[in-house]
Amino acid sequence: MDESTLASRVERYLGSDIATFVHLTSRGWSQDPELRSELRRTSLRLAAAFARADDEVNPDRQLDALDETRGFADELEALVVVAMRVGVADATQVEELTRRLGHLRQCVQRRLSRNLAEMPELDDEA
């Protein structure tokens, strides 16, 4: 799946506020090529996990993909903090990405809650 497909899938679920989510980490805001590459790779993995959650019909696998999305969001946020601390990202850029990650987390949490509520309850007598 290419980057534009991932971005459009993220946009479909998260709205236009996140339309440029994957692109945020690939703009020239990091002078450190290794850090920029890691930011970009993590954001693409996050978007791919979120897209898998959208495609998956098996509820257990969808929950796994949503949980994986949440993990990548945490990882990406940690990388952004590192970028700011080493001086390759300014506060405005970090604030924007953090805001978008917060929106993503809220969306994932709503979907996790909805999916858990829709799952059939296990029979305690079985």
PDB file of N, CA and C in Angstrom, residues 26-115:
ATOM      1  N   SER A  26       7.523  13.906   7.405  1.00  0.00           N
ATOM      2  CA  SER A  26       8.474  13.859   6.298  1.00  0.00           C
ATOM      3  C   SER A  26       8.841  15.243   5.785  1.00  0.00           C
ATOM      4  N   ARG A  27       8.203  16.279   6.331  1.00  0.00           N
ATOM      5  CA  ARG A  27       8.611  17.630   5.939  1.00  0.00           C
ATOM      6  C   ARG A  27      10.015  17.888   6.470  1.00  0.00           C
ATOM      7  N   GLY A  28      10.678  18.872   5.957  1.00  0.00           N
ATOM      8  CA  GLY A  28      12.068  19.116   6.308  1.00  0.00           C
ATOM      9  C   GLY A  28      12.294  19.696   7.684  1.00  0.00           C
ATOM     10  N   TRP A  29      11.581  19.227   8.690  1.00  0.00           N
ATOM     11  CA  TRP A  29      11.738  19.820  10.016  1.00  0.00           C
ATOM     12  C   TRP A  29      12.778  19.125  10.859  1.00  0.00           C
ATOM     13  N   SER A  30      13.420  18.113  10.340  1.00  0.00           N
ATOM     14  CA  SER A  30      14.495  17.462  11.082  1.00  0.00           C
ATOM     15  C   SER A  30      15.765  17.521  10.250  1.00  0.00           C
ATOM     16  N   GLN A  31      16.806  18.112  10.829  1.00  0.00           N
ATOM     17  CA  GLN A  31      18.091  18.193  10.133  1.00  0.00           C
ATOM     18  C   GLN A  31      18.823  16.861  10.195  1.00  0.00           C
ATOM     19  N   ASP A  32      18.381  15.972  11.063  1.00  0.00           N
ATOM     20  CA  ASP A  32      19.029  14.683  11.278  1.00  0.00           C
ATOM     21  C   ASP A  32      18.363  13.631  10.389  1.00  0.00           C
ATOM     22  N   PRO A  33      19.030  13.196   9.306  1.00  0.00           N
ATOM     23  CA  PRO A  33      18.400  12.261   8.367  1.00  0.00           C
ATOM     24  C   PRO A  33      17.966  10.950   9.025  1.00  0.00           C
ATOM     25  N   GLU A  34      18.755  10.449   9.975  1.00  0.00           N
ATOM     26  CA  GLU A  34      18.402   9.192  10.637  1.00  0.00           C
ATOM     27  C   GLU A  34      17.130   9.350  11.472  1.00  0.00           C
ATOM     28  N   LEU A  35      17.036  10.451  12.208  1.00  0.00           N
ATOM     29  CA  LEU A  35      15.846  10.705  13.016  1.00  0.00           C
ATOM     30  C   LEU A  35      14.631  10.945  12.119  1.00  0.00           C
ATOM     31  N   ARG A  36      14.815  11.721  11.054  1.00  0.00           N
ATOM     32  CA  ARG A  36      13.710  11.972  10.123  1.00  0.00           C
ATOM     33  C   ARG A  36      13.216  10.659   9.510  1.00  0.00           C
ATOM     34  N   SER A  37      14.158   9.791   9.150  1.00  0.00           N
ATOM     35  CA  SER A  37      13.796   8.491   8.583  1.00  0.00           C
ATOM     36  C   SER A  37      13.009   7.654   9.594  1.00  0.00           C
ATOM     37  N   GLU A  38      13.435   7.665  10.839  1.00  0.00           N
ATOM     38  CA  GLU A  38      12.730   6.901  11.874  1.00  0.00           C
ATOM     39  C   GLU A  38      11.337   7.476  12.137  1.00  0.00           C
ATOM     40  N   LEU A  39      11.223   8.799  12.149  1.00  0.00           N
ATOM     41  CA  LEU A  39       9.912   9.440  12.312  1.00  0.00           C
ATOM     42  C   LEU A  39       8.977   9.038  11.173  1.00  0.00           C
ATOM     43  N   ARG A  40       9.481   9.102   9.976  1.00  0.00           N
ATOM     44  CA  ARG A  40       8.668   8.766   8.799  1.00  0.00           C
ATOM     45  C   ARG A  40       8.267   7.294   8.805  1.00  0.00           C
ATOM     46  N   ARG A  41       9.220   6.421   9.094  1.00  0.00           N
ATOM     47  CA  ARG A  41       8.939   4.984   9.126  1.00  0.00           C
ATOM     48  C   ARG A  41       7.882   4.660  10.192  1.00  0.00           C
ATOM     49  N   THR A  42       8.005   5.275  11.356  1.00  0.00           N
ATOM     50  CA  THR A  42       7.043   5.018  12.427  1.00  0.00           C
ATOM     51  C   THR A  42       5.667   5.548  12.060  1.00  0.00           C
ATOM     52  N   SER A  43       5.603   6.730  11.440  1.00  0.00           N
ATOM     53  CA  SER A  43       4.295   7.272  11.064  1.00  0.00           C
ATOM     54  C   SER A  43       3.632   6.405   9.996  1.00  0.00           C
ATOM     55  N   LEU A  44       4.419   5.867   9.068  1.00  0.00           N
ATOM     56  CA  LEU A  44       3.857   4.974   8.048  1.00  0.00           C
ATOM     57  C   LEU A  44       3.387   3.657   8.661  1.00  0.00           C
ATOM     58  N   ARG A  45       4.138   3.130   9.621  1.00  0.00           N
ATOM     59  CA  ARG A  45       3.716   1.898  10.296  1.00  0.00           C
ATOM     60  C   ARG A  45       2.432   2.138  11.085  1.00  0.00           C
ATOM     61  N   LEU A  46       2.336   3.313  11.708  1.00  0.00           N
ATOM     62  CA  LEU A  46       1.122   3.667  12.440  1.00  0.00           C
ATOM     63  C   LEU A  46      -0.069   3.723  11.481  1.00  0.00           C
ATOM     64  N   ALA A  47       0.108   4.390  10.354  1.00  0.00           N
ATOM     65  CA  ALA A  47      -0.982   4.507   9.378  1.00  0.00           C
ATOM     66  C   ALA A  47      -1.362   3.139   8.816  1.00  0.00           C
ATOM     67  N   ALA A  48      -0.365   2.279   8.583  1.00  0.00           N
ATOM     68  CA  ALA A  48      -0.655   0.940   8.063  1.00  0.00           C
ATOM     69  C   ALA A  48      -1.439   0.116   9.078  1.00  0.00           C
ATOM     70  N   ALA A  49      -1.082   0.204  10.350  1.00  0.00           N
ATOM     71  CA  ALA A  49      -1.817  -0.525  11.388  1.00  0.00           C
ATOM     72  C   ALA A  49      -3.253  -0.030  11.460  1.00  0.00           C
ATOM     73  N   PHE A  50      -3.424   1.282  11.351  1.00  0.00           N
ATOM     74  CA  PHE A  50      -4.774   1.851  11.402  1.00  0.00           C
ATOM     75  C   PHE A  50      -5.586   1.403  10.192  1.00  0.00           C
ATOM     76  N   ALA A  51      -4.944   1.337   9.026  1.00  0.00           N
ATOM     77  CA  ALA A  51      -5.628   0.871   7.815  1.00  0.00           C
ATOM     78  C   ALA A  51      -6.014  -0.602   7.946  1.00  0.00           C
ATOM     79  N   ARG A  52      -5.132  -1.413   8.551  1.00  0.00           N
ATOM     80  CA  ARG A  52      -5.464  -2.828   8.768  1.00  0.00           C
ATOM     81  C   ARG A  52      -6.679  -2.964   9.678  1.00  0.00           C
ATOM     82  N   ALA A  53      -6.770  -2.129  10.685  1.00  0.00           N
ATOM     83  CA  ALA A  53      -7.930  -2.168  11.586  1.00  0.00           C
ATOM     84  C   ALA A  53      -9.204  -1.850  10.818  1.00  0.00           C
ATOM     85  N   ASP A  54      -9.093  -0.976   9.830  1.00  0.00           N
ATOM     86  CA  ASP A  54     -10.241  -0.609   9.006  1.00  0.00           C
ATOM     87  C   ASP A  54     -10.664  -1.766   8.102  1.00  0.00           C
ATOM     88  N   ASP A  55      -9.696  -2.498   7.564  1.00  0.00           N
ATOM     89  CA  ASP A  55      -9.969  -3.587   6.623  1.00  0.00           C
ATOM     90  C   ASP A  55     -10.383  -4.889   7.293  1.00  0.00           C
ATOM     91  N   GLU A  56      -9.898  -5.112   8.487  1.00  0.00           N
ATOM     92  CA  GLU A  56     -10.046  -6.413   9.136  1.00  0.00           C
ATOM     93  C   GLU A  56     -11.488  -6.698   9.532  1.00  0.00           C
ATOM     94  N   VAL A  57     -11.980  -7.865   9.154  1.00  0.00           N
ATOM     95  CA  VAL A  57     -13.344  -8.248   9.526  1.00  0.00           C
ATOM     96  C   VAL A  57     -13.354  -9.099  10.792  1.00  0.00           C
ATOM     97  N   ASN A  58     -12.252  -9.741  11.113  1.00  0.00           N
ATOM     98  CA  ASN A  58     -12.151 -10.525  12.334  1.00  0.00           C
ATOM     99  C   ASN A  58     -12.012  -9.569  13.524  1.00  0.00           C
ATOM    100  N   PRO A  59     -12.982  -9.573  14.460  1.00  0.00           N
ATOM    101  CA  PRO A  59     -12.948  -8.615  15.573  1.00  0.00           C
ATOM    102  C   PRO A  59     -11.682  -8.708  16.418  1.00  0.00           C
ATOM    103  N   ASP A  60     -11.164  -9.922  16.644  1.00  0.00           N
ATOM    104  CA  ASP A  60      -9.947 -10.054  17.447  1.00  0.00           C
ATOM    105  C   ASP A  60      -8.753  -9.412  16.752  1.00  0.00           C
ATOM    106  N   ARG A  61      -8.640  -9.636  15.452  1.00  0.00           N
ATOM    107  CA  ARG A  61      -7.525  -9.039  14.701  1.00  0.00           C
ATOM    108  C   ARG A  61      -7.681  -7.531  14.598  1.00  0.00           C
ATOM    109  N   GLN A  62      -8.921  -7.059  14.511  1.00  0.00           N
ATOM    110  CA  GLN A  62      -9.140  -5.621  14.464  1.00  0.00           C
ATOM    111  C   GLN A  62      -8.701  -4.985  15.784  1.00  0.00           C
ATOM    112  N   LEU A  63      -9.018  -5.632  16.895  1.00  0.00           N
ATOM    113  CA  LEU A  63      -8.576  -5.127  18.197  1.00  0.00           C
ATOM    114  C   LEU A  63      -7.051  -5.121  18.277  1.00  0.00           C
ATOM    115  N   ASP A  64      -6.411  -6.164  17.759  1.00  0.00           N
ATOM    116  CA  ASP A  64      -4.947  -6.208  17.742  1.00  0.00           C
ATOM    117  C   ASP A  64      -4.372  -5.058  16.922  1.00  0.00           C
ATOM    118  N   ALA A  65      -4.970  -4.790  15.760  1.00  0.00           N
ATOM    119  CA  ALA A  65      -4.483  -3.705  14.898  1.00  0.00           C
ATOM    120  C   ALA A  65      -4.676  -2.345  15.568  1.00  0.00           C
ATOM    121  N   LEU A  66      -5.795  -2.170  16.264  1.00  0.00           N
ATOM    122  CA  LEU A  66      -6.019  -0.909  16.979  1.00  0.00           C
ATOM    123  C   LEU A  66      -5.021  -0.755  18.123  1.00  0.00           C
ATOM    124  N   ASP A  67      -4.737  -1.847  18.820  1.00  0.00           N
ATOM    125  CA  ASP A  67      -3.760  -1.808  19.904  1.00  0.00           C
ATOM    126  C   ASP A  67      -2.367  -1.500  19.355  1.00  0.00           C
ATOM    127  N   GLU A  68      -2.044  -2.079  18.200  1.00  0.00           N
ATOM    128  CA  GLU A  68      -0.772  -1.802  17.537  1.00  0.00           C
ATOM    129  C   GLU A  68      -0.698  -0.324  17.132  1.00  0.00           C
ATOM    130  N   THR A  69      -1.805   0.220  16.651  1.00  0.00           N
ATOM    131  CA  THR A  69      -1.861   1.642  16.288  1.00  0.00           C
ATOM    132  C   THR A  69      -1.532   2.502  17.496  1.00  0.00           C
ATOM    133  N   ARG A  70      -2.129   2.161  18.624  1.00  0.00           N
ATOM    134  CA  ARG A  70      -1.887   2.925  19.852  1.00  0.00           C
ATOM    135  C   ARG A  70      -0.410   2.858  20.239  1.00  0.00           C
ATOM    136  N   GLY A  71       0.202   1.687  20.093  1.00  0.00           N
ATOM    137  CA  GLY A  71       1.622   1.537  20.403  1.00  0.00           C
ATOM    138  C   GLY A  71       2.504   2.386  19.501  1.00  0.00           C
ATOM    139  N   PHE A  72       2.195   2.407  18.206  1.00  0.00           N
ATOM    140  CA  PHE A  72       2.973   3.239  17.282  1.00  0.00           C
ATOM    141  C   PHE A  72       2.779   4.728  17.579  1.00  0.00           C
ATOM    142  N   ALA A  73       1.587   5.117  18.023  1.00  0.00           N
ATOM    143  CA  ALA A  73       1.353   6.517  18.395  1.00  0.00           C
ATOM    144  C   ALA A  73       2.249   6.897  19.567  1.00  0.00           C
ATOM    145  N   ASP A  74       2.366   6.013  20.550  1.00  0.00           N
ATOM    146  CA  ASP A  74       3.258   6.264  21.689  1.00  0.00           C
ATOM    147  C   ASP A  74       4.708   6.372  21.230  1.00  0.00           C
ATOM    148  N   GLU A  75       5.113   5.457  20.349  1.00  0.00           N
ATOM    149  CA  GLU A  75       6.480   5.454  19.833  1.00  0.00           C
ATOM    150  C   GLU A  75       6.774   6.731  19.045  1.00  0.00           C
ATOM    151  N   LEU A  76       5.820   7.146  18.216  1.00  0.00           N
ATOM    152  CA  LEU A  76       6.006   8.354  17.419  1.00  0.00           C
ATOM    153  C   LEU A  76       6.101   9.584  18.314  1.00  0.00           C
ATOM    154  N   GLU A  77       5.259   9.651  19.328  1.00  0.00           N
ATOM    155  CA  GLU A  77       5.306  10.796  20.234  1.00  0.00           C
ATOM    156  C   GLU A  77       6.652  10.861  20.956  1.00  0.00           C
ATOM    157  N   ALA A  78       7.188   9.719  21.359  1.00  0.00           N
ATOM    158  CA  ALA A  78       8.502   9.696  22.012  1.00  0.00           C
ATOM    159  C   ALA A  78       9.589  10.190  21.058  1.00  0.00           C
ATOM    160  N   LEU A  79       9.518   9.787  19.792  1.00  0.00           N
ATOM    161  CA  LEU A  79      10.494  10.261  18.805  1.00  0.00           C
ATOM    162  C   LEU A  79      10.398  11.770  18.600  1.00  0.00           C
ATOM    163  N   VAL A  80       9.179  12.290  18.622  1.00  0.00           N
ATOM    164  CA  VAL A  80       8.985  13.732  18.448  1.00  0.00           C
ATOM    165  C   VAL A  80       9.605  14.492  19.620  1.00  0.00           C
ATOM    166  N   VAL A  81       9.456  13.958  20.821  1.00  0.00           N
ATOM    167  CA  VAL A  81      10.061  14.588  21.999  1.00  0.00           C
ATOM    168  C   VAL A  81      11.584  14.589  21.855  1.00  0.00           C
ATOM    169  N   VAL A  82      12.148  13.489  21.394  1.00  0.00           N
ATOM    170  CA  VAL A  82      13.592  13.423  21.156  1.00  0.00           C
ATOM    171  C   VAL A  82      13.993  14.479  20.131  1.00  0.00           C
ATOM    172  N   ALA A  83      13.230  14.601  19.051  1.00  0.00           N
ATOM    173  CA  ALA A  83      13.539  15.591  18.016  1.00  0.00           C
ATOM    174  C   ALA A  83      13.563  16.999  18.590  1.00  0.00           C
ATOM    175  N   MET A  84      12.625  17.301  19.475  1.00  0.00           N
ATOM    176  CA  MET A  84      12.592  18.627  20.078  1.00  0.00           C
ATOM    177  C   MET A  84      13.784  18.816  21.016  1.00  0.00           C
ATOM    178  N   ARG A  85      14.090  17.806  21.804  1.00  0.00           N
ATOM    179  CA  ARG A  85      15.189  17.929  22.773  1.00  0.00           C
ATOM    180  C   ARG A  85      16.545  18.108  22.108  1.00  0.00           C
ATOM    181  N   VAL A  86      16.737  17.478  20.963  1.00  0.00           N
ATOM    182  CA  VAL A  86      18.028  17.636  20.287  1.00  0.00           C
ATOM    183  C   VAL A  86      18.027  18.834  19.343  1.00  0.00           C
ATOM    184  N   GLY A  87      16.933  19.581  19.322  1.00  0.00           N
ATOM    185  CA  GLY A  87      16.885  20.839  18.597  1.00  0.00           C
ATOM    186  C   GLY A  87      16.594  20.746  17.118  1.00  0.00           C
ATOM    187  N   VAL A  88      16.009  19.650  16.658  1.00  0.00           N
ATOM    188  CA  VAL A  88      15.714  19.541  15.233  1.00  0.00           C
ATOM    189  C   VAL A  88      14.230  19.721  14.932  1.00  0.00           C
ATOM    190  N   ALA A  89      13.446  20.040  15.937  1.00  0.00           N
ATOM    191  CA  ALA A  89      12.021  20.341  15.733  1.00  0.00           C
ATOM    192  C   ALA A  89      11.677  21.504  16.643  1.00  0.00           C
ATOM    193  N   ASP A  90      10.856  22.425  16.147  1.00  0.00           N
ATOM    194  CA  ASP A  90      10.485  23.540  17.010  1.00  0.00           C
ATOM    195  C   ASP A  90       9.180  23.223  17.737  1.00  0.00           C
ATOM    196  N   ALA A  91       8.879  24.030  18.736  1.00  0.00           N
ATOM    197  CA  ALA A  91       7.724  23.785  19.599  1.00  0.00           C
ATOM    198  C   ALA A  91       6.409  23.769  18.824  1.00  0.00           C
ATOM    199  N   THR A  92       6.275  24.629  17.815  1.00  0.00           N
ATOM    200  CA  THR A  92       5.033  24.678  17.036  1.00  0.00           C
ATOM    201  C   THR A  92       4.803  23.370  16.290  1.00  0.00           C
ATOM    202  N   GLN A  93       5.846  22.837  15.683  1.00  0.00           N
ATOM    203  CA  GLN A  93       5.718  21.571  14.955  1.00  0.00           C
ATOM    204  C   GLN A  93       5.403  20.416  15.901  1.00  0.00           C
ATOM    205  N   VAL A  94       6.070  20.392  17.056  1.00  0.00           N
ATOM    206  CA  VAL A  94       5.821  19.342  18.044  1.00  0.00           C
ATOM    207  C   VAL A  94       4.394  19.442  18.558  1.00  0.00           C
ATOM    208  N   GLU A  95       3.936  20.657  18.824  1.00  0.00           N
ATOM    209  CA  GLU A  95       2.569  20.862  19.307  1.00  0.00           C
ATOM    210  C   GLU A  95       1.540  20.364  18.285  1.00  0.00           C
ATOM    211  N   GLU A  96       1.762  20.652  17.012  1.00  0.00           N
ATOM    212  CA  GLU A  96       0.833  20.220  15.963  1.00  0.00           C
ATOM    213  C   GLU A  96       0.775  18.698  15.868  1.00  0.00           C
ATOM    214  N   LEU A  97       1.932  18.048  15.846  1.00  0.00           N
ATOM    215  CA  LEU A  97       1.940  16.594  15.747  1.00  0.00           C
ATOM    216  C   LEU A  97       1.355  15.962  17.009  1.00  0.00           C
ATOM    217  N   THR A  98       1.647  16.516  18.164  1.00  0.00           N
ATOM    218  CA  THR A  98       1.092  15.997  19.419  1.00  0.00           C
ATOM    219  C   THR A  98      -0.426  16.136  19.429  1.00  0.00           C
ATOM    220  N   ARG A  99      -0.931  17.247  18.925  1.00  0.00           N
ATOM    221  CA  ARG A  99      -2.387  17.447  18.849  1.00  0.00           C
ATOM    222  C   ARG A  99      -3.016  16.391  17.944  1.00  0.00           C
ATOM    223  N   ARG A 100      -2.388  16.151  16.802  1.00  0.00           N
ATOM    224  CA  ARG A 100      -2.910  15.149  15.875  1.00  0.00           C
ATOM    225  C   ARG A 100      -2.825  13.740  16.467  1.00  0.00           C
ATOM    226  N   LEU A 101      -1.742  13.448  17.176  1.00  0.00           N
ATOM    227  CA  LEU A 101      -1.634  12.147  17.837  1.00  0.00           C
ATOM    228  C   LEU A 101      -2.713  11.987  18.905  1.00  0.00           C
ATOM    229  N   GLY A 102      -3.020  13.062  19.617  1.00  0.00           N
ATOM    230  CA  GLY A 102      -4.099  13.018  20.609  1.00  0.00           C
ATOM    231  C   GLY A 102      -5.434  12.703  19.956  1.00  0.00           C
ATOM    232  N   HIS A 103      -5.689  13.319  18.817  1.00  0.00           N
ATOM    233  CA  HIS A 103      -6.920  13.055  18.062  1.00  0.00           C
ATOM    234  C   HIS A 103      -6.961  11.591  17.631  1.00  0.00           C
ATOM    235  N   LEU A 104      -5.830  11.089  17.133  1.00  0.00           N
ATOM    236  CA  LEU A 104      -5.750   9.690  16.726  1.00  0.00           C
ATOM    237  C   LEU A 104      -6.041   8.768  17.908  1.00  0.00           C
ATOM    238  N   ARG A 105      -5.432   9.053  19.053  1.00  0.00           N
ATOM    239  CA  ARG A 105      -5.660   8.218  20.242  1.00  0.00           C
ATOM    240  C   ARG A 105      -7.133   8.198  20.641  1.00  0.00           C
ATOM    241  N   GLN A 106      -7.785   9.357  20.590  1.00  0.00           N
ATOM    242  CA  GLN A 106      -9.213   9.415  20.931  1.00  0.00           C
ATOM    243  C   GLN A 106     -10.028   8.559  19.970  1.00  0.00           C
ATOM    244  N   CYS A 107      -9.720   8.644  18.693  1.00  0.00           N
ATOM    245  CA  CYS A 107     -10.436   7.861  17.689  1.00  0.00           C
ATOM    246  C   CYS A 107     -10.215   6.369  17.919  1.00  0.00           C
ATOM    247  N   VAL A 108      -8.970   5.969  18.168  1.00  0.00           N
ATOM    248  CA  VAL A 108      -8.665   4.560  18.419  1.00  0.00           C
ATOM    249  C   VAL A 108      -9.395   4.078  19.668  1.00  0.00           C
ATOM    250  N   GLN A 109      -9.399   4.889  20.723  1.00  0.00           N
ATOM    251  CA  GLN A 109     -10.072   4.492  21.961  1.00  0.00           C
ATOM    252  C   GLN A 109     -11.570   4.317  21.742  1.00  0.00           C
ATOM    253  N   ARG A 110     -12.176   5.216  20.974  1.00  0.00           N
ATOM    254  CA  ARG A 110     -13.613   5.073  20.673  1.00  0.00           C
ATOM    255  C   ARG A 110     -13.878   3.789  19.905  1.00  0.00           C
ATOM    256  N   ARG A 111     -13.028   3.496  18.927  1.00  0.00           N
ATOM    257  CA  ARG A 111     -13.217   2.263  18.146  1.00  0.00           C
ATOM    258  C   ARG A 111     -12.988   1.027  18.997  1.00  0.00           C
ATOM    259  N   LEU A 112     -11.965   1.055  19.866  1.00  0.00           N
ATOM    260  CA  LEU A 112     -11.731  -0.079  20.759  1.00  0.00           C
ATOM    261  C   LEU A 112     -12.939  -0.303  21.663  1.00  0.00           C
ATOM    262  N   SER A 113     -13.441   0.769  22.239  1.00  0.00           N
ATOM    263  CA  SER A 113     -14.604   0.663  23.131  1.00  0.00           C
ATOM    264  C   SER A 113     -15.811   0.118  22.387  1.00  0.00           C
ATOM    265  N   ARG A 114     -16.048   0.637  21.188  1.00  0.00           N
ATOM    266  CA  ARG A 114     -17.188   0.181  20.396  1.00  0.00           C
ATOM    267  C   ARG A 114     -17.037  -1.297  20.031  1.00  0.00           C
ATOM    268  N   ASN A 115     -15.840  -1.686  19.614  1.00  0.00           N
ATOM    269  CA  ASN A 115     -15.615  -3.082  19.238  1.00  0.00           C
ATOM    270  C   ASN A 115     -15.774  -4.019  20.426  1.00  0.00           C
TER     271      ASN A 115
END
